[in-house]
Short mmCIF file of C-alpha atoms in Angstrom, two decimals:
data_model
loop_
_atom_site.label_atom_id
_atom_site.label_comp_id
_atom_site.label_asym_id
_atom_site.label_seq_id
_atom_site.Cartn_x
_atom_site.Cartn_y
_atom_site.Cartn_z
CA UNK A 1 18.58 -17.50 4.42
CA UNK A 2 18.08 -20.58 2.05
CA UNK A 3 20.36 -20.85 -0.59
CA UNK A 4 19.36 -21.03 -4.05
CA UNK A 5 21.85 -21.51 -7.27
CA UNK A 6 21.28 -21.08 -10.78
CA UNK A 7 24.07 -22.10 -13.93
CA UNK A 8 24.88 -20.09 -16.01
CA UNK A 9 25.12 -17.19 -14.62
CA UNK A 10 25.80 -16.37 -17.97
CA UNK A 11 25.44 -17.04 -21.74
CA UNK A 12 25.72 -15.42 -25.40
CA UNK A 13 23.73 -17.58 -27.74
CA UNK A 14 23.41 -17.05 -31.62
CA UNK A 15 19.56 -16.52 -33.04
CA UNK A 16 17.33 -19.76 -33.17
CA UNK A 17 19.21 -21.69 -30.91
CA UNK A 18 17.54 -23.15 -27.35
CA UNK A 19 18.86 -22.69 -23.86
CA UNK A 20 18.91 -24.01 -20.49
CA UNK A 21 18.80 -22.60 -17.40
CA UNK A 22 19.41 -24.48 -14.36
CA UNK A 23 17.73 -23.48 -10.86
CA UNK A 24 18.62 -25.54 -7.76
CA UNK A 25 17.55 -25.04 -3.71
CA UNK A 26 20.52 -26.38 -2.07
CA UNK A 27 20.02 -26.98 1.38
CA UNK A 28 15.89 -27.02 1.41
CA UNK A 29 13.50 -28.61 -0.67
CA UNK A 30 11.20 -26.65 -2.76
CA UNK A 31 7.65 -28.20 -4.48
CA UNK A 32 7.22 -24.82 -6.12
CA UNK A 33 10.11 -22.46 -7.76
CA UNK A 34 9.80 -19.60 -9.95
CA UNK A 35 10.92 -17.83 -12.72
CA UNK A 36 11.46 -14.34 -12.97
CA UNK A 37 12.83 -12.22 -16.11
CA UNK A 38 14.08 -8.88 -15.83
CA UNK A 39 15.21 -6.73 -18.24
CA UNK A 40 17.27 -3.28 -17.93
CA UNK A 41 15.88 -0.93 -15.41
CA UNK A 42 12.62 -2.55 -14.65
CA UNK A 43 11.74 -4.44 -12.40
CA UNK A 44 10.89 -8.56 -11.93
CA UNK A 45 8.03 -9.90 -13.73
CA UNK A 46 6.45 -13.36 -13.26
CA UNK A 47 7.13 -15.31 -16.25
CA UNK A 48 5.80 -18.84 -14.85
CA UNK A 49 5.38 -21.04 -11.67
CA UNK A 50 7.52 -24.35 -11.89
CA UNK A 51 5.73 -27.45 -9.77
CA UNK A 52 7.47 -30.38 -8.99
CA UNK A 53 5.55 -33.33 -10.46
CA UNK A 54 3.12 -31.39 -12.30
CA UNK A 55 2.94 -28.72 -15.31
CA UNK A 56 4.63 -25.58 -14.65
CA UNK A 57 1.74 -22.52 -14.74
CA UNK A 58 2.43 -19.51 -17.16
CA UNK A 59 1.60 -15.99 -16.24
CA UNK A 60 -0.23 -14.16 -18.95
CA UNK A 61 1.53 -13.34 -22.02
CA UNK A 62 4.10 -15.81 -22.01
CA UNK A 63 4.19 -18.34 -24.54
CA UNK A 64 4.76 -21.70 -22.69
CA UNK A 65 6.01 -23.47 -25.93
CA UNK A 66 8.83 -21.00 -25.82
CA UNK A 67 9.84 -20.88 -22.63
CA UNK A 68 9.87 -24.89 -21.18
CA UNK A 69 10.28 -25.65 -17.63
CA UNK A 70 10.70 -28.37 -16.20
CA UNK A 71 10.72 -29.11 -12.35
CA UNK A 72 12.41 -33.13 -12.06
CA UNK A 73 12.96 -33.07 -8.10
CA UNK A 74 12.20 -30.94 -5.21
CA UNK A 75 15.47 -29.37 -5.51
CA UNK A 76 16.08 -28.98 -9.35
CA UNK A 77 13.85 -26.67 -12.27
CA UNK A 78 15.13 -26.29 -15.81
CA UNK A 79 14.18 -23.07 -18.11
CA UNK A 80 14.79 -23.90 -21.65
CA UNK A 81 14.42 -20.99 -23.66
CA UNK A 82 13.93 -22.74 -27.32
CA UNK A 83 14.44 -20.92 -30.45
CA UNK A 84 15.66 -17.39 -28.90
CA UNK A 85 15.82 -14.34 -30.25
CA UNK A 86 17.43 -10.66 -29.60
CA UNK A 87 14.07 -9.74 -27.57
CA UNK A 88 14.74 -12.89 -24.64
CA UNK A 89 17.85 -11.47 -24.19
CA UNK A 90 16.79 -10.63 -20.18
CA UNK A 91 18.43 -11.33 -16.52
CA UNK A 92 16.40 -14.77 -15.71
CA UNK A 93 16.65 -15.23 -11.74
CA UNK A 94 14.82 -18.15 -10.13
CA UNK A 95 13.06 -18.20 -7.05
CA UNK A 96 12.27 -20.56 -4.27
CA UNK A 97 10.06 -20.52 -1.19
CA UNK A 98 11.38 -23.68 1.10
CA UNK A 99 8.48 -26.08 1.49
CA UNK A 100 8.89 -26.46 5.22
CA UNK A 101 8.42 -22.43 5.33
CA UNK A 102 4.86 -21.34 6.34
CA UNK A 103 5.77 -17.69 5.56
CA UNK A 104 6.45 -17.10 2.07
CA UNK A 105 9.82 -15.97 1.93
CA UNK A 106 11.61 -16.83 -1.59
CA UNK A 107 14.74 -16.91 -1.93
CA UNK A 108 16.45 -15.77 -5.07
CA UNK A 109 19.08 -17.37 -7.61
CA UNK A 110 21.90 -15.31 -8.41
CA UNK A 111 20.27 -15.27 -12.22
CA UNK A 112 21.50 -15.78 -15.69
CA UNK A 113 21.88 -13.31 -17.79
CA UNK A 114 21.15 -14.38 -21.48
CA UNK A 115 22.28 -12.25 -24.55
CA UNK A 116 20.86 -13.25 -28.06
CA UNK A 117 22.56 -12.17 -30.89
CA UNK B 1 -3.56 1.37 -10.81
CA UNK B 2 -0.14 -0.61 -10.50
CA UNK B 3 -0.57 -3.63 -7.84
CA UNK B 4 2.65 -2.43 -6.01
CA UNK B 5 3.96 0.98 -6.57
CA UNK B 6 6.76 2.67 -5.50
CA UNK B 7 8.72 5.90 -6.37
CA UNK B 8 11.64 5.09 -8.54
CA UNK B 9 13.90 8.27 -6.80
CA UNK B 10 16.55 8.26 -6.80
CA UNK B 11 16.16 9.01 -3.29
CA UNK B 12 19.53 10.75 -2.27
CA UNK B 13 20.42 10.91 1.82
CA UNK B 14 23.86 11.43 3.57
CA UNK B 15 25.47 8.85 4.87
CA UNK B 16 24.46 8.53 8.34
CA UNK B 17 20.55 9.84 8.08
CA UNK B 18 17.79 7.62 8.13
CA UNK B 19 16.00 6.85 4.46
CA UNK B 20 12.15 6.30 4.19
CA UNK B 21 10.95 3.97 0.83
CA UNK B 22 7.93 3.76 0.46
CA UNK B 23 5.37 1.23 -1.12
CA UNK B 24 1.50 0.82 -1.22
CA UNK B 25 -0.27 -2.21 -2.96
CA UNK B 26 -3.82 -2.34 -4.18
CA UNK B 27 -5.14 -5.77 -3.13
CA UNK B 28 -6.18 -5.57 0.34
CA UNK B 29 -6.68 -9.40 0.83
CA UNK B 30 -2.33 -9.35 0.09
CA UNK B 31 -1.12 -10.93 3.54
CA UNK B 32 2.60 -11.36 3.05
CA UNK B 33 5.05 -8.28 2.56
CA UNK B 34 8.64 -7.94 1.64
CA UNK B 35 11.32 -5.74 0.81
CA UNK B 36 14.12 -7.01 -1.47
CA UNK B 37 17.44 -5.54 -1.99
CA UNK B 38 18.92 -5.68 -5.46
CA UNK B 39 22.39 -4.06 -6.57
CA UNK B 40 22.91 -3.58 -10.41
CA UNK B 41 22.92 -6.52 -12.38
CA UNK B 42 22.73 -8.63 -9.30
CA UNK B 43 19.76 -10.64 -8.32
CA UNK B 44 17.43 -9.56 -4.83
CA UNK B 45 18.13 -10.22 -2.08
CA UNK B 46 15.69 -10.74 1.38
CA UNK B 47 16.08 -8.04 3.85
CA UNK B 48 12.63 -7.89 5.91
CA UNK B 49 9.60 -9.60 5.77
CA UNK B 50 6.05 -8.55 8.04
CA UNK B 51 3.21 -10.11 8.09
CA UNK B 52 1.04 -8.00 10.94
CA UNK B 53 0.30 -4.38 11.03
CA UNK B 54 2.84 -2.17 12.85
CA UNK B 55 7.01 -1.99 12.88
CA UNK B 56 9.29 -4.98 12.74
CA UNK B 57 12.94 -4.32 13.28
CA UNK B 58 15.95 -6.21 12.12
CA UNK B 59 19.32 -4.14 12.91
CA UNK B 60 19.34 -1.14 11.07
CA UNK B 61 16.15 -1.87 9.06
CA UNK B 62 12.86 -1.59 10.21
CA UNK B 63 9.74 -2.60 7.77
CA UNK B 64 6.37 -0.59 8.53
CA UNK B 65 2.89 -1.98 8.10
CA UNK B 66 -0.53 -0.08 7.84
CA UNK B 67 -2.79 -2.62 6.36
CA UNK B 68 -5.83 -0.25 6.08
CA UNK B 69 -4.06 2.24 4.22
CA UNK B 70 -2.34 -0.66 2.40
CA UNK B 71 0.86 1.05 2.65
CA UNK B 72 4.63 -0.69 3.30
CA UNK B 73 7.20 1.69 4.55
CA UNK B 74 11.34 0.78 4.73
CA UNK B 75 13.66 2.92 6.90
CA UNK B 76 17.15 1.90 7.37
CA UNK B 77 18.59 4.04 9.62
CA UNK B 78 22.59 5.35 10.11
CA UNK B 79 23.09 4.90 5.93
CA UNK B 80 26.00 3.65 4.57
CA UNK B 81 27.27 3.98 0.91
CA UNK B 82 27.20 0.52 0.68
CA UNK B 83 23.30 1.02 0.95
CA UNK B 84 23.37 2.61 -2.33
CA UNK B 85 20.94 0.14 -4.43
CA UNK B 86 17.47 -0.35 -5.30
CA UNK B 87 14.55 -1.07 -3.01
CA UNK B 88 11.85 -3.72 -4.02
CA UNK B 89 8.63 -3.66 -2.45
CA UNK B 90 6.86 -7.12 -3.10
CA UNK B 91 3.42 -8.03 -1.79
CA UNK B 92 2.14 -11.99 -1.81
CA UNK B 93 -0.57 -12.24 -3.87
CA UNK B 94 -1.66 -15.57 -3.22
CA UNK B 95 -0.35 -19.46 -4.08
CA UNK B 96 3.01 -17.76 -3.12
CA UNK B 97 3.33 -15.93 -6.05
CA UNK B 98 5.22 -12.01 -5.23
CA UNK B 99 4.25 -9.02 -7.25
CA UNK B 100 6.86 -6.42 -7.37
CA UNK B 101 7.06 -2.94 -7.33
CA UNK B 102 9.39 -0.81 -10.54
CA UNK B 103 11.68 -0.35 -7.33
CA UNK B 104 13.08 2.61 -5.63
CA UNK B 105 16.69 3.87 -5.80
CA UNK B 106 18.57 4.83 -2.88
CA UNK B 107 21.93 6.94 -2.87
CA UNK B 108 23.94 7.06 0.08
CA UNK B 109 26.79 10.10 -0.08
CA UNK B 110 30.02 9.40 1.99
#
């Protein structure tokens, strides 16, 4: 399978402060990634759909000023998490469907896992 | 309803018998299907995909599709310990976005 990375895997941040979460495809090129936040026994949820060359699209519920992405090439998208708090601490995994793919496989990041305190 | 549900389990076998997970989905238009492996406090992982209705095999795994009855089936036969994780059932639901299910459990016993 494609081969996605993500750094950190992972970080301890203090209240109020931002961070940024790196998700590359590294041997396929991806237009669309996405972002995925889990936190302790349940499962994945959506948070947002990162575009390359366009805005990223938020699912409902999550506050796009909070959580920035960012999508600079077809093999790069950045989640900054600004201003976090105890409640983002999560397990943030990236996804990534190659481009070239006509059957909607994604490929996961190893994930970050963030802890607020 | 849930979009994708699944029972959580844990579903216990012996090592060596054949486990059945289980998934339905409510959208019928949902085209793509997947099951994911995760292990704890690891991130999924791809093990089958189908897109038609009927079996697809891949070694020990073999994904199930019954379209009408929107239901997604996952047996993995000859079970090894190192099967012990939990099962995600994810259905496409369009602009390549994946809905997941809460995830089943499995336990293998040596």
């Amino acid at each position: 399978g494609a081969v996605v990375s993500q750094h950190p895997s992972w970080v301890i941040c203090k209240s109020g402060t931002s961070v940024k979460i790196e998700c590359r495809s590294l041997d396929f090129q991806a237009t669309t990634m996405f972002w995925y936040r889990q936190f302790p026994k349940q499962s994945l949820m959506l948070m947002a759909t990162s575009n390359e060359g366009s805005k990223a699209t938020y699912e409902q519920g999550v506050e796009k000023d909070k959580f920035l992405i960012n999508h600079a090439s077809l093999t790069l998208s950045t989640l900054t998490v600004t201003s976090a708090h105890p409640e983002d601490s999560s397990f943030y995994i990236c996804s990534a469907p190659p481009s070239t793919s006509g059957r909607n496989e994604q490929f996961f990041g190893p994930g970050t896992r963030l802890t607020v305190l | 309803q849930k979009e994708v549900e699944q029972n959580s389990g844990p579903l216990s076998v012996p090592e060596g018998a054949i486990a059945s997970l289980n998934c339905t989905y409510s959208d019928r238009v949902s085209q793509s299907f997947f099951w994911y492996r995760q292990y704890s406090g690891k991130s999924p992982e791809l093990i089958m995909s189908i897109y038609s209705n009927g079996d697809k095999e891949d070694g020990r795994f073999t994904a199930q599709l019954n379209k009408a009855s929107q239901y997604v089936s996952l047996l993995i036969r000859d079970s090894q310990p190192s099967d012990s994780a939990t099962y995600l059932c994810a259905v496409n639901k369009g602009f390549q976005k994946l809905v997941f299910g809460t995830g089943t459990r499995l336990l293998v016993s040596p």
